[in-house]
Coordinates of N, CA, C and O in Angstrom, one line a residue:
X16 N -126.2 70.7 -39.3 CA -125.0 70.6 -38.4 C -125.0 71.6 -37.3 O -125.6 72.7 -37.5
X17 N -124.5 71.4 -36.2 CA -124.6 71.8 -34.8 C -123.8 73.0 -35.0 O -123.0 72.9 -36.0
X18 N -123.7 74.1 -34.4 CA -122.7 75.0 -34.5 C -122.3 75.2 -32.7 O -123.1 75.7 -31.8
X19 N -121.1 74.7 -32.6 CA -120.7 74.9 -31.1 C -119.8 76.3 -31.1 O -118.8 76.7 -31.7
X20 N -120.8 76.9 -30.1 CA -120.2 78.0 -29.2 C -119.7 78.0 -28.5 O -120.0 77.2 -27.6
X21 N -118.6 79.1 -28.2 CA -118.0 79.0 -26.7 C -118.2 80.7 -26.5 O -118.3 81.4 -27.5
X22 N -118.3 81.2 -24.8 CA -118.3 82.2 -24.7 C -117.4 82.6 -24.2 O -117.6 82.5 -23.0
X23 N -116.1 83.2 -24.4 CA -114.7 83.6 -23.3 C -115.2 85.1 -22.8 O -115.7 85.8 -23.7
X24 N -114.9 85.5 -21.6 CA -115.0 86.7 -21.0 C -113.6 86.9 -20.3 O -112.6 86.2 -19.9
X25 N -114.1 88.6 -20.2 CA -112.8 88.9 -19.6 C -113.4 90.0 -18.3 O -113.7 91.1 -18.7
X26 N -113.6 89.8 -17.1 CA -114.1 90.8 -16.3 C -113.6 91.3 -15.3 O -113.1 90.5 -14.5
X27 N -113.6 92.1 -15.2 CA -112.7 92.9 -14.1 C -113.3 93.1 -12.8 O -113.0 92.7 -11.7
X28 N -114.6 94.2 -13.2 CA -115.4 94.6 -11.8 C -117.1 93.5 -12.2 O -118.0 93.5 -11.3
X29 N -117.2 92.8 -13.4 CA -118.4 91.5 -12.9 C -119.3 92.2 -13.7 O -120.5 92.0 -13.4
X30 N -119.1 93.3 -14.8 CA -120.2 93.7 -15.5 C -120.2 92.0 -16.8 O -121.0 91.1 -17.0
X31 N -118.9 92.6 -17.3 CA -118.8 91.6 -18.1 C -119.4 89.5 -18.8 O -120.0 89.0 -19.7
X32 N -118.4 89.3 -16.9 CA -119.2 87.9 -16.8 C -120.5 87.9 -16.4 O -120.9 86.7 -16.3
X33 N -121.5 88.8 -16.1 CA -122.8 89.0 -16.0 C -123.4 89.1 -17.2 O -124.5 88.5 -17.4
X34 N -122.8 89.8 -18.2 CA -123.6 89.5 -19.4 C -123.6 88.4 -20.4 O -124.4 88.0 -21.2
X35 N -122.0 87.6 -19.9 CA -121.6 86.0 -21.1 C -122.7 85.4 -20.2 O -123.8 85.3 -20.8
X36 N -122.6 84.9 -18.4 CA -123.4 84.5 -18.1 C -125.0 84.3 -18.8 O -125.4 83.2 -19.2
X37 N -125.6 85.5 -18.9 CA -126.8 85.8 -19.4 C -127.4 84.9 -20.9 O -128.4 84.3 -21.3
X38 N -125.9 85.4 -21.5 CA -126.4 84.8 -23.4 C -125.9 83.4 -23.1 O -126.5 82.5 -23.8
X39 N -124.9 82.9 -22.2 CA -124.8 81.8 -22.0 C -125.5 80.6 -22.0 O -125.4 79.5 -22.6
X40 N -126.6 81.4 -20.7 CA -127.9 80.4 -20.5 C -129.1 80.5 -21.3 O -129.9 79.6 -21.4
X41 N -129.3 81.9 -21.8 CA -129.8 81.7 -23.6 C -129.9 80.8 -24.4 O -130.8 80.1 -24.7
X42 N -128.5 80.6 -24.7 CA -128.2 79.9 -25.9 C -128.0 78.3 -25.5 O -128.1 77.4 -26.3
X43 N -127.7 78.2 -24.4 CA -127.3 76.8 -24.1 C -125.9 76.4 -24.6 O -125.8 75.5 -25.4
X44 N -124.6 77.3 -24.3 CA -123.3 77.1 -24.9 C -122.3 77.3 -23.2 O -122.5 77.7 -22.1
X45 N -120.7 76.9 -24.1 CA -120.1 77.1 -22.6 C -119.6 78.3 -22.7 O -119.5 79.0 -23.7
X46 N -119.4 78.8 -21.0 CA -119.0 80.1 -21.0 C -117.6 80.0 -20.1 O -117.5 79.6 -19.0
X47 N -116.6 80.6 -21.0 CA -115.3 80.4 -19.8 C -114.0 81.8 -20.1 O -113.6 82.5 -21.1
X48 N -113.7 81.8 -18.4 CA -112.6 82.9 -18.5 C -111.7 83.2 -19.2 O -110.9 82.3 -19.2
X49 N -111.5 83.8 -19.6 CA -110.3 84.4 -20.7 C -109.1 83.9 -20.2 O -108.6 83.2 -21.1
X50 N -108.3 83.8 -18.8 CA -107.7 83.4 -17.9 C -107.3 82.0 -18.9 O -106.1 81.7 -19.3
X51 N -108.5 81.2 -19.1 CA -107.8 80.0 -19.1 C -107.8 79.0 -20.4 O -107.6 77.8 -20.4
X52 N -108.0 79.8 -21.5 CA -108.3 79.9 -22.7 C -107.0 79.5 -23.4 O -106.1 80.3 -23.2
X53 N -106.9 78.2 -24.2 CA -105.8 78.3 -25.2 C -106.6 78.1 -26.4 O -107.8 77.9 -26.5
X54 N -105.3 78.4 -27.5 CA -105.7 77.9 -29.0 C -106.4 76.9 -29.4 O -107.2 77.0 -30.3
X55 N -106.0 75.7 -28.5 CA -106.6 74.1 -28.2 C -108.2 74.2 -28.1 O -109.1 73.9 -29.0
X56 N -108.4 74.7 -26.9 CA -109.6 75.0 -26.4 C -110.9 75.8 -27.9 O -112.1 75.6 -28.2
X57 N -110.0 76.7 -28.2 CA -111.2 77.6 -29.3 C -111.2 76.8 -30.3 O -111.9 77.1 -31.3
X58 N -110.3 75.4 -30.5 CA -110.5 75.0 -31.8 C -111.4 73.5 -31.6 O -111.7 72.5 -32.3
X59 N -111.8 74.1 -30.4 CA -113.4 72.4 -30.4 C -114.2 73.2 -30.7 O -115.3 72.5 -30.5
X60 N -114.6 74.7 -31.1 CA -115.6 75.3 -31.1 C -115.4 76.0 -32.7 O -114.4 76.5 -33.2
X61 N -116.7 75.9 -33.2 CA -117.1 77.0 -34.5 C -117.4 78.3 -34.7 O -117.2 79.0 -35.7
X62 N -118.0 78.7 -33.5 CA -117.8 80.2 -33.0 C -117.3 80.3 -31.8 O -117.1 79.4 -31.0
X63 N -116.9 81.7 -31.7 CA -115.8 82.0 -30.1 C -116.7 83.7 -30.3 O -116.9 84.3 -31.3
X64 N -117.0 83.9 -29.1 CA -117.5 85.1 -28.6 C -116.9 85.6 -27.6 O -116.7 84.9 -26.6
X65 N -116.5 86.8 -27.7 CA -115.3 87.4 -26.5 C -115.6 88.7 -26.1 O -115.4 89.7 -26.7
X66 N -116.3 88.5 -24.5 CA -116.9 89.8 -24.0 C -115.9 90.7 -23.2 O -115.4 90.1 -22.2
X67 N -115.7 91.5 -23.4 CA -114.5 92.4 -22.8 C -115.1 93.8 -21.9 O -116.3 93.9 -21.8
X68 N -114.6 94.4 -21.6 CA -114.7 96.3 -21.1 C -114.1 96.6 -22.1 O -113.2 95.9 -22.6
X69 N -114.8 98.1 -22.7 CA -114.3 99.0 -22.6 C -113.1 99.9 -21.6 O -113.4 100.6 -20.6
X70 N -111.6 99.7 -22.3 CA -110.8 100.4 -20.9 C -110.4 101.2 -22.2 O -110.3 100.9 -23.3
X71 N -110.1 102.6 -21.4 CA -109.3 103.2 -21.7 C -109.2 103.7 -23.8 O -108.4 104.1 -24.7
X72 N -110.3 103.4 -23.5 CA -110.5 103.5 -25.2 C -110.3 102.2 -25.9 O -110.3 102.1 -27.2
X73 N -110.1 101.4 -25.3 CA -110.2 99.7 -26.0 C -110.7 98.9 -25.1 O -111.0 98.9 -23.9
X74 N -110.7 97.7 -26.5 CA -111.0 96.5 -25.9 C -110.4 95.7 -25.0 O -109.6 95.0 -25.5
X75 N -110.5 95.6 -23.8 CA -109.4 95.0 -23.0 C -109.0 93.5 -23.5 O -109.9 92.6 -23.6
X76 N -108.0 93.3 -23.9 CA -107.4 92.1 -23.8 C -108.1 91.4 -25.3 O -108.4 90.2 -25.4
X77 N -108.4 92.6 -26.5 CA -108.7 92.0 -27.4 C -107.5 91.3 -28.3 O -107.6 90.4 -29.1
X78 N -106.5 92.1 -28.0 CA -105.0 91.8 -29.0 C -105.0 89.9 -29.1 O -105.2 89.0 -29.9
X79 N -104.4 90.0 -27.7 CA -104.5 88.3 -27.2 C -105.2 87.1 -27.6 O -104.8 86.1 -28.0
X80 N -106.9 87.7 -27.5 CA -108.0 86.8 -27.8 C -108.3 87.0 -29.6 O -109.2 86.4 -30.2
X81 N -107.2 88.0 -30.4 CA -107.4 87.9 -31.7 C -106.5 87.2 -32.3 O -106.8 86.7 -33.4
X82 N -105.0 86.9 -31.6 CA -104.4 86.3 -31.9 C -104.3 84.4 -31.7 O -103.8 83.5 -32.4
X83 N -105.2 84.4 -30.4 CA -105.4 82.8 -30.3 C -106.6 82.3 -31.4 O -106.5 81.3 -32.0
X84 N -108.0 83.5 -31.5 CA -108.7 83.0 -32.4 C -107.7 82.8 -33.7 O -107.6 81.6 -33.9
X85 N -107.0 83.6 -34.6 CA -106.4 83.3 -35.8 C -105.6 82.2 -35.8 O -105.6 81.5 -36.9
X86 N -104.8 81.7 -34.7 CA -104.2 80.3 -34.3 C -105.1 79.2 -34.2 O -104.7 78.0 -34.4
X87 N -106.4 79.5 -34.1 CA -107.4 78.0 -33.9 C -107.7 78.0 -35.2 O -107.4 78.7 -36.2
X88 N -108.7 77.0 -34.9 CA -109.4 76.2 -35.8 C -110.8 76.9 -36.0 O -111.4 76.9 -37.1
X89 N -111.6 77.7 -34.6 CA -112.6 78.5 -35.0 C -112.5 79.0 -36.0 O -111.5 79.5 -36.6
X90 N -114.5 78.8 -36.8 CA -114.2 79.8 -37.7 C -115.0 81.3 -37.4 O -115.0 82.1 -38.3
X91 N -115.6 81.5 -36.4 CA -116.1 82.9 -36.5 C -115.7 82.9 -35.0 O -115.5 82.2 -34.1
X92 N -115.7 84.2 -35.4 CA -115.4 85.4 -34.0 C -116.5 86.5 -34.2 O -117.0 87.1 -35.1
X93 N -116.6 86.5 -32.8 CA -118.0 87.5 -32.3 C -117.4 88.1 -31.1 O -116.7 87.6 -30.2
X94 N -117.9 89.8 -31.2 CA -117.6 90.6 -30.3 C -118.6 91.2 -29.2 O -119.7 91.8 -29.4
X95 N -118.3 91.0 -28.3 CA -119.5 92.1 -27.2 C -118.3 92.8 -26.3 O -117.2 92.3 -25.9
X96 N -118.8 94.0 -26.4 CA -118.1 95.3 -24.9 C -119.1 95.7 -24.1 O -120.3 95.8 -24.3
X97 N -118.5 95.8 -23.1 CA -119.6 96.4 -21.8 C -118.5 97.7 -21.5 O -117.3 97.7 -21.6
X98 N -119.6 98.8 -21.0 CA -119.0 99.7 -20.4 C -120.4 100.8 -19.9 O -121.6 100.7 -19.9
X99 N -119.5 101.9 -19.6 CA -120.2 102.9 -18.3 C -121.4 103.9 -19.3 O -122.3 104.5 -18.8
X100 N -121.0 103.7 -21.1 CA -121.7 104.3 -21.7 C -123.1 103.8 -22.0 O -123.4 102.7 -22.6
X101 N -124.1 104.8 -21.5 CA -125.2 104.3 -22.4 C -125.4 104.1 -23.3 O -125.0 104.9 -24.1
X102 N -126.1 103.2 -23.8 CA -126.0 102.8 -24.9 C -127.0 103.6 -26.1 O -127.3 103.1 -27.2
X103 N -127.5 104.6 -25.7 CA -128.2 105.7 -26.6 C -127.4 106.6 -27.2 O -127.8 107.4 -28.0
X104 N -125.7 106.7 -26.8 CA -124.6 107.3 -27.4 C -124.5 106.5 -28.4 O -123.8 105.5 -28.1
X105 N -124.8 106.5 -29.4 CA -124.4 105.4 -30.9 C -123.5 106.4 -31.5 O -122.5 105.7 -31.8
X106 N -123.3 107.5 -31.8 CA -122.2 108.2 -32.4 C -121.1 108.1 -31.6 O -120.0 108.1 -32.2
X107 N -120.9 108.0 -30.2 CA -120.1 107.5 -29.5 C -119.3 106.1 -29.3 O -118.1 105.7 -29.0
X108 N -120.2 105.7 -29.5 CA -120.0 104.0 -29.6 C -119.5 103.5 -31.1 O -118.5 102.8 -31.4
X109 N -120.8 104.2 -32.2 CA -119.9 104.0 -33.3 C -118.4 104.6 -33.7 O -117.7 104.0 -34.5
X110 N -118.0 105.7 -33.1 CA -116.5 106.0 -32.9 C -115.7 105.2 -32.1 O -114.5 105.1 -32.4
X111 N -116.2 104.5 -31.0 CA -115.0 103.6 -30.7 C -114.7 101.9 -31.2 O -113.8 101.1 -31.0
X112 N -115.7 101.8 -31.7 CA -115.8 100.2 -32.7 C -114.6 100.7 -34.0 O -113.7 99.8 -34.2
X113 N -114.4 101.6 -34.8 CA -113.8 102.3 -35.7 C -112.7 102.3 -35.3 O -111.8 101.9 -36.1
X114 N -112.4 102.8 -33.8 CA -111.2 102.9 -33.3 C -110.1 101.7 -33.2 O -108.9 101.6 -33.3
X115 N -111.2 100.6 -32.7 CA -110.7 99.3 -32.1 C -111.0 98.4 -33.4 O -110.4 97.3 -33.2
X116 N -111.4 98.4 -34.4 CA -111.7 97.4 -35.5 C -111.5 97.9 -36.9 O -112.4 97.7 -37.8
X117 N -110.2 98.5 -37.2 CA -109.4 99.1 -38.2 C -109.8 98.2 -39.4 O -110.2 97.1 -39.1
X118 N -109.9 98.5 -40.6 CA -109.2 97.4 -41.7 C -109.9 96.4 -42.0 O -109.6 95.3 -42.1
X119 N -110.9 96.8 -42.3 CA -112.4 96.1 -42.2 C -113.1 95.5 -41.4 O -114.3 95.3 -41.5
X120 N -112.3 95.1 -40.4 CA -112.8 94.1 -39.2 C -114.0 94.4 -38.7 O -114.8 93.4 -38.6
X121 N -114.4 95.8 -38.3 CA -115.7 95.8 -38.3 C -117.0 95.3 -39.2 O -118.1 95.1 -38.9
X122 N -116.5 95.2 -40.3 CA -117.7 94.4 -41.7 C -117.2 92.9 -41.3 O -117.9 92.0 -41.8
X123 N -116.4 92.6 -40.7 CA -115.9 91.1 -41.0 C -116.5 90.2 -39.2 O -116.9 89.1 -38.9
X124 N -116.2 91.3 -38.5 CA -116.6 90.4 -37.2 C -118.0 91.2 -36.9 O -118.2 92.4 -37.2
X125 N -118.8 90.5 -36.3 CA -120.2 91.2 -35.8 C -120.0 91.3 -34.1 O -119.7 90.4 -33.3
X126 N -120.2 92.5 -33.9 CA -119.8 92.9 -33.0 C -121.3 93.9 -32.2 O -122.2 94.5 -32.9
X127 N -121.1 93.7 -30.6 CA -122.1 94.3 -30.2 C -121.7 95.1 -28.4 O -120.8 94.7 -27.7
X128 N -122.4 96.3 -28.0 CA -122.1 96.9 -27.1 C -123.0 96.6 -25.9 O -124.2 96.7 -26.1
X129 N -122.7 96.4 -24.9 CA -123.9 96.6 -24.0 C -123.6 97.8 -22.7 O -122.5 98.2 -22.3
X130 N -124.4 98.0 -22.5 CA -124.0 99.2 -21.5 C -124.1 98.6 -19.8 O -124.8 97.6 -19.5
X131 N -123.3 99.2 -18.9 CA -123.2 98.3 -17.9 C -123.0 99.1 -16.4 O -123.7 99.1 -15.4
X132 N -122.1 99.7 -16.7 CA -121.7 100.7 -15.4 C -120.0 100.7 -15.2 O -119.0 100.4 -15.9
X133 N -120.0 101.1 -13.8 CA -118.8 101.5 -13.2 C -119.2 101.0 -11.8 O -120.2 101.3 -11.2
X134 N -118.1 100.1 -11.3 CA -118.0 99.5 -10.1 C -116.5 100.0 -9.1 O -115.6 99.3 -8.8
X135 N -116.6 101.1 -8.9 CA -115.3 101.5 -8.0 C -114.8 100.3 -7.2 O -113.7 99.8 -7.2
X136 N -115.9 100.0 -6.5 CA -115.2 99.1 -5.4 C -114.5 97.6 -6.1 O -113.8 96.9 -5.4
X137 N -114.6 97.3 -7.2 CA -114.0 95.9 -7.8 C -112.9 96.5 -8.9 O -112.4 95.8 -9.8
X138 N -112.5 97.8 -8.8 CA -111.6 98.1 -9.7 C -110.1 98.1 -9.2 O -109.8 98.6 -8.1
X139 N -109.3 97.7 -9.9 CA -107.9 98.3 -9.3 C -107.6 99.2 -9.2 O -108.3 100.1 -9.7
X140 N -106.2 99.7 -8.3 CA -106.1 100.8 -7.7 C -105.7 101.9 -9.1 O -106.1 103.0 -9.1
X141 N -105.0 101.4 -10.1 CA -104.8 102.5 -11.6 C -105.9 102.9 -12.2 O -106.3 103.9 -12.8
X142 N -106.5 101.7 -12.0 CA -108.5 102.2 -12.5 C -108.7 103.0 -11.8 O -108.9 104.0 -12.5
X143 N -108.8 103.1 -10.7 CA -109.5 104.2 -9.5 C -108.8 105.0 -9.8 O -109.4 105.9 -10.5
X144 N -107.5 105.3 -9.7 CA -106.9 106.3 -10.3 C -107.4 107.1 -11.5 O -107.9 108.2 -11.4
X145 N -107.3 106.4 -12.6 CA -107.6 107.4 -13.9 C -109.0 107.8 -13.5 O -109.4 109.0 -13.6
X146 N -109.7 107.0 -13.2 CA -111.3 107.7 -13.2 C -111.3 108.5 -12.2 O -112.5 109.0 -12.0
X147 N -110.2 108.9 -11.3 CA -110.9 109.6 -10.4 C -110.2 111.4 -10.7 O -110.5 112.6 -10.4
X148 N -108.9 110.6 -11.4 CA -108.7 112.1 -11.8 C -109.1 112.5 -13.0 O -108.9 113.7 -13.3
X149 N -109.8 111.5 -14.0 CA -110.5 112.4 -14.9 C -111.5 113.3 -14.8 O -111.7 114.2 -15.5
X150 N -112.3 112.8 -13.3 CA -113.3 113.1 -12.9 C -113.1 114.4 -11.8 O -113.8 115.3 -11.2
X151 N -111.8 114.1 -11.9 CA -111.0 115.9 -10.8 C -110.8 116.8 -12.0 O -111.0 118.0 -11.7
X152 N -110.4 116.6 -13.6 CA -110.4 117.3 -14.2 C -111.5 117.8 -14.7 O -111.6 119.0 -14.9
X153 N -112.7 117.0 -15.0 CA -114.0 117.2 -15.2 C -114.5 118.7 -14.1 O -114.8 119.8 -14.5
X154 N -114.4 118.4 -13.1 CA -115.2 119.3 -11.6 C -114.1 120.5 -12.2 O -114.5 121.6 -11.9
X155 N -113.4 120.5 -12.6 CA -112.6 122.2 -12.4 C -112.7 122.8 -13.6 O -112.4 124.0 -13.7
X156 N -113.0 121.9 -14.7 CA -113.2 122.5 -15.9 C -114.0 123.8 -16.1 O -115.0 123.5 -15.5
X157 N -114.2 124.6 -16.5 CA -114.8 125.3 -16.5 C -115.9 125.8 -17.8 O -115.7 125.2 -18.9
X158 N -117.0 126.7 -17.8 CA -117.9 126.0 -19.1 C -118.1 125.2 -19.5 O -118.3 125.3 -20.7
X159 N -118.3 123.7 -18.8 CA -118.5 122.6 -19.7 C -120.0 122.4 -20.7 O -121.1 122.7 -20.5
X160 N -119.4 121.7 -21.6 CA -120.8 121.1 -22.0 C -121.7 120.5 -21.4 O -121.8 120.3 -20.2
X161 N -122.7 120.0 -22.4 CA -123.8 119.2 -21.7 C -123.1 117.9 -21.4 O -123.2 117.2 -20.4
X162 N -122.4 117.8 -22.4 CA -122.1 115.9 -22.5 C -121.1 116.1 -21.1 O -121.6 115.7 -20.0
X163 N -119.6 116.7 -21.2 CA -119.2 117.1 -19.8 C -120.0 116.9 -18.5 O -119.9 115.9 -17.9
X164 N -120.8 118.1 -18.1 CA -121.7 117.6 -17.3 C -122.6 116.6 -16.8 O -122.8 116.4 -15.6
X165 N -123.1 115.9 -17.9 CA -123.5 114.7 -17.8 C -122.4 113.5 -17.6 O -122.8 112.4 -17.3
X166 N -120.9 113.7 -17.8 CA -120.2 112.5 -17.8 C -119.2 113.1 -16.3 O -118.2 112.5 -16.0
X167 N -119.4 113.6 -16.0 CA -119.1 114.4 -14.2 C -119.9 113.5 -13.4 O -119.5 112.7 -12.6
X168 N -121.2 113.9 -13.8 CA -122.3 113.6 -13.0 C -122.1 111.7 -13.2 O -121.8 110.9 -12.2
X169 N -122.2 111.5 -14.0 CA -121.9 109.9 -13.7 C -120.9 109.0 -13.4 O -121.2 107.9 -13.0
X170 N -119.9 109.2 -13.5 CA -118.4 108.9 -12.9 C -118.5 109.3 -11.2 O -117.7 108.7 -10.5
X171 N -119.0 110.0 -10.7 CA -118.8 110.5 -9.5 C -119.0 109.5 -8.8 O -118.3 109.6 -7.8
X172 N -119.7 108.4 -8.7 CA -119.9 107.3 -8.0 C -120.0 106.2 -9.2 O -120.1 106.3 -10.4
X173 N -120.1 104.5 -8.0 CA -120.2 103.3 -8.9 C -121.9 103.5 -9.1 O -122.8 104.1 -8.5
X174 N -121.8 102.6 -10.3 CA -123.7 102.7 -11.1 C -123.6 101.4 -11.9 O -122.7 101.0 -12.5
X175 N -125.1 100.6 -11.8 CA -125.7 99.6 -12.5 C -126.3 100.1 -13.4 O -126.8 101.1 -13.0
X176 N -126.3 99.9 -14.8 CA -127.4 100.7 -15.9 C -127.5 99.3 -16.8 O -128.1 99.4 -17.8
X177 N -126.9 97.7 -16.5 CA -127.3 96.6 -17.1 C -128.2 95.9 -16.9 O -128.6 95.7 -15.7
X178 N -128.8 95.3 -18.2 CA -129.7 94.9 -18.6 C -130.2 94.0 -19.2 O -131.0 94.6 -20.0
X179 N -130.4 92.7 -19.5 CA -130.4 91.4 -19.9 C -130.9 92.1 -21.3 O -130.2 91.8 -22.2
X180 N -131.9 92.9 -21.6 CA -132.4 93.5 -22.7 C -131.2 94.4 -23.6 O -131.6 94.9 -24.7
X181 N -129.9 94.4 -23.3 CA -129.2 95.0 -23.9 C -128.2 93.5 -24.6 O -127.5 93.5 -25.7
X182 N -128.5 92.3 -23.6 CA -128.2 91.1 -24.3 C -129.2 90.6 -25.8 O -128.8 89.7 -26.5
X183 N -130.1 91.2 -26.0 CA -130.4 90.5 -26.6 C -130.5 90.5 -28.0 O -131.2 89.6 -28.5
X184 N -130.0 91.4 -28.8 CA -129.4 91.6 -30.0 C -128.4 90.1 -30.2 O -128.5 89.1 -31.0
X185 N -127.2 90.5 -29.1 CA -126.3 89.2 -29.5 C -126.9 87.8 -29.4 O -126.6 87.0 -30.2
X186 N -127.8 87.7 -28.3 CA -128.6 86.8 -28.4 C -129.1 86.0 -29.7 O -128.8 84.9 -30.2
X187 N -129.8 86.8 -30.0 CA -130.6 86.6 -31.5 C -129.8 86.6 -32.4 O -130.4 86.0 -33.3
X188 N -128.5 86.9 -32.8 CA -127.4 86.5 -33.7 C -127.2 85.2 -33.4 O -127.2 84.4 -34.3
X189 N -126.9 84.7 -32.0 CA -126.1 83.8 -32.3 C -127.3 82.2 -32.3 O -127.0 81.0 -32.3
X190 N -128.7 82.9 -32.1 CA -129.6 81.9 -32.4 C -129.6 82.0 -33.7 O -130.2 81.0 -34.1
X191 N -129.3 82.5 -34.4 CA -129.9 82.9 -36.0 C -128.6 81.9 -36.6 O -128.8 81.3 -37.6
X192 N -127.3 81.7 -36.1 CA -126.5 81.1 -36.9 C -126.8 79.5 -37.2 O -126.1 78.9 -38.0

């Protein structure tokens, strides 16, 4: 039996839909905006995969897309995040999957990170905001750490660090189903 996928994304500054894009045409499945996604829609599909950012210490717009998957008929849910972190931070990353997937959910949904960047110029103006004053708090701080210094230094401008090779974990999961 066929297992139909759908890919919903949610992208703000295009890291995002760069990476559903990617496993998209991998896998040979559809890929569509979060925008336009009902309950209806996730329940012609057997898996639902939902690529988000990292904001602000969450998954953007995962609340929504957990509540429509539980309303359908899908029966699996699959996670991907993109964000500014490299993805060689795993004690980092594994702290924020913990954060955002309480209550076993992390043993129950399979879930994956890719690393991507920071796009100033496609951000909104509260985005630019927080990042730019975290990054004014950063510069005056005083004694910083390594990690500090290293997260100064990369916020200070927009940056590409994505990688079709960071797709390919999810990839291979969702061939394997």
């Amino acid at each position: 039996m066929e297992n139909r996928i759908l890919i919903v994304y949610k992208s703000t500054t295009g890291f995002t839909r760069k990476y559903a894009d990617i496993v998209g045409e991998a896998i040979s499945c559809t890929v569509m905006d979060y925008r336009r996604v009902t309950k209806e829609m996730l329940s012609d599909y057997d898996t639902v995969v939902y690529g988000s950012r990292a904001h602000a210490g969450s998954i953007d717009g995962y609340r929504k897309m957990r509540k429509l998957f539980s309303q359908s008929g899908a029966k699996r849910l699959v996670l991907f995040v993109t964000g500014a972190m490299p993805n060689e931070e795993e004690t980092l990353i594994e702290g924020f999957w913990k954060q955002n997937l309480p209550d076993g959910e992390a043993e129950r949904i399979p879930h994956f990170y890719m690393q991507a960047g920071l796009c100033y110029e496609r951000m909104s103006c509260m985005d630019k905001m927080m990042m730019k004053g975290f990054a004014s708090m950063l510069k005056k701080k005083k004694n910083k750490s390594g990690e500090e210094q290293a997260m100064e230094k990369m916020i200070a401008a927009s940056f590409d660090i994505s990688d079709r090779k960071y797709a390919e974990p999810l990839i291979a999961y969702l061939k394997g189903l």
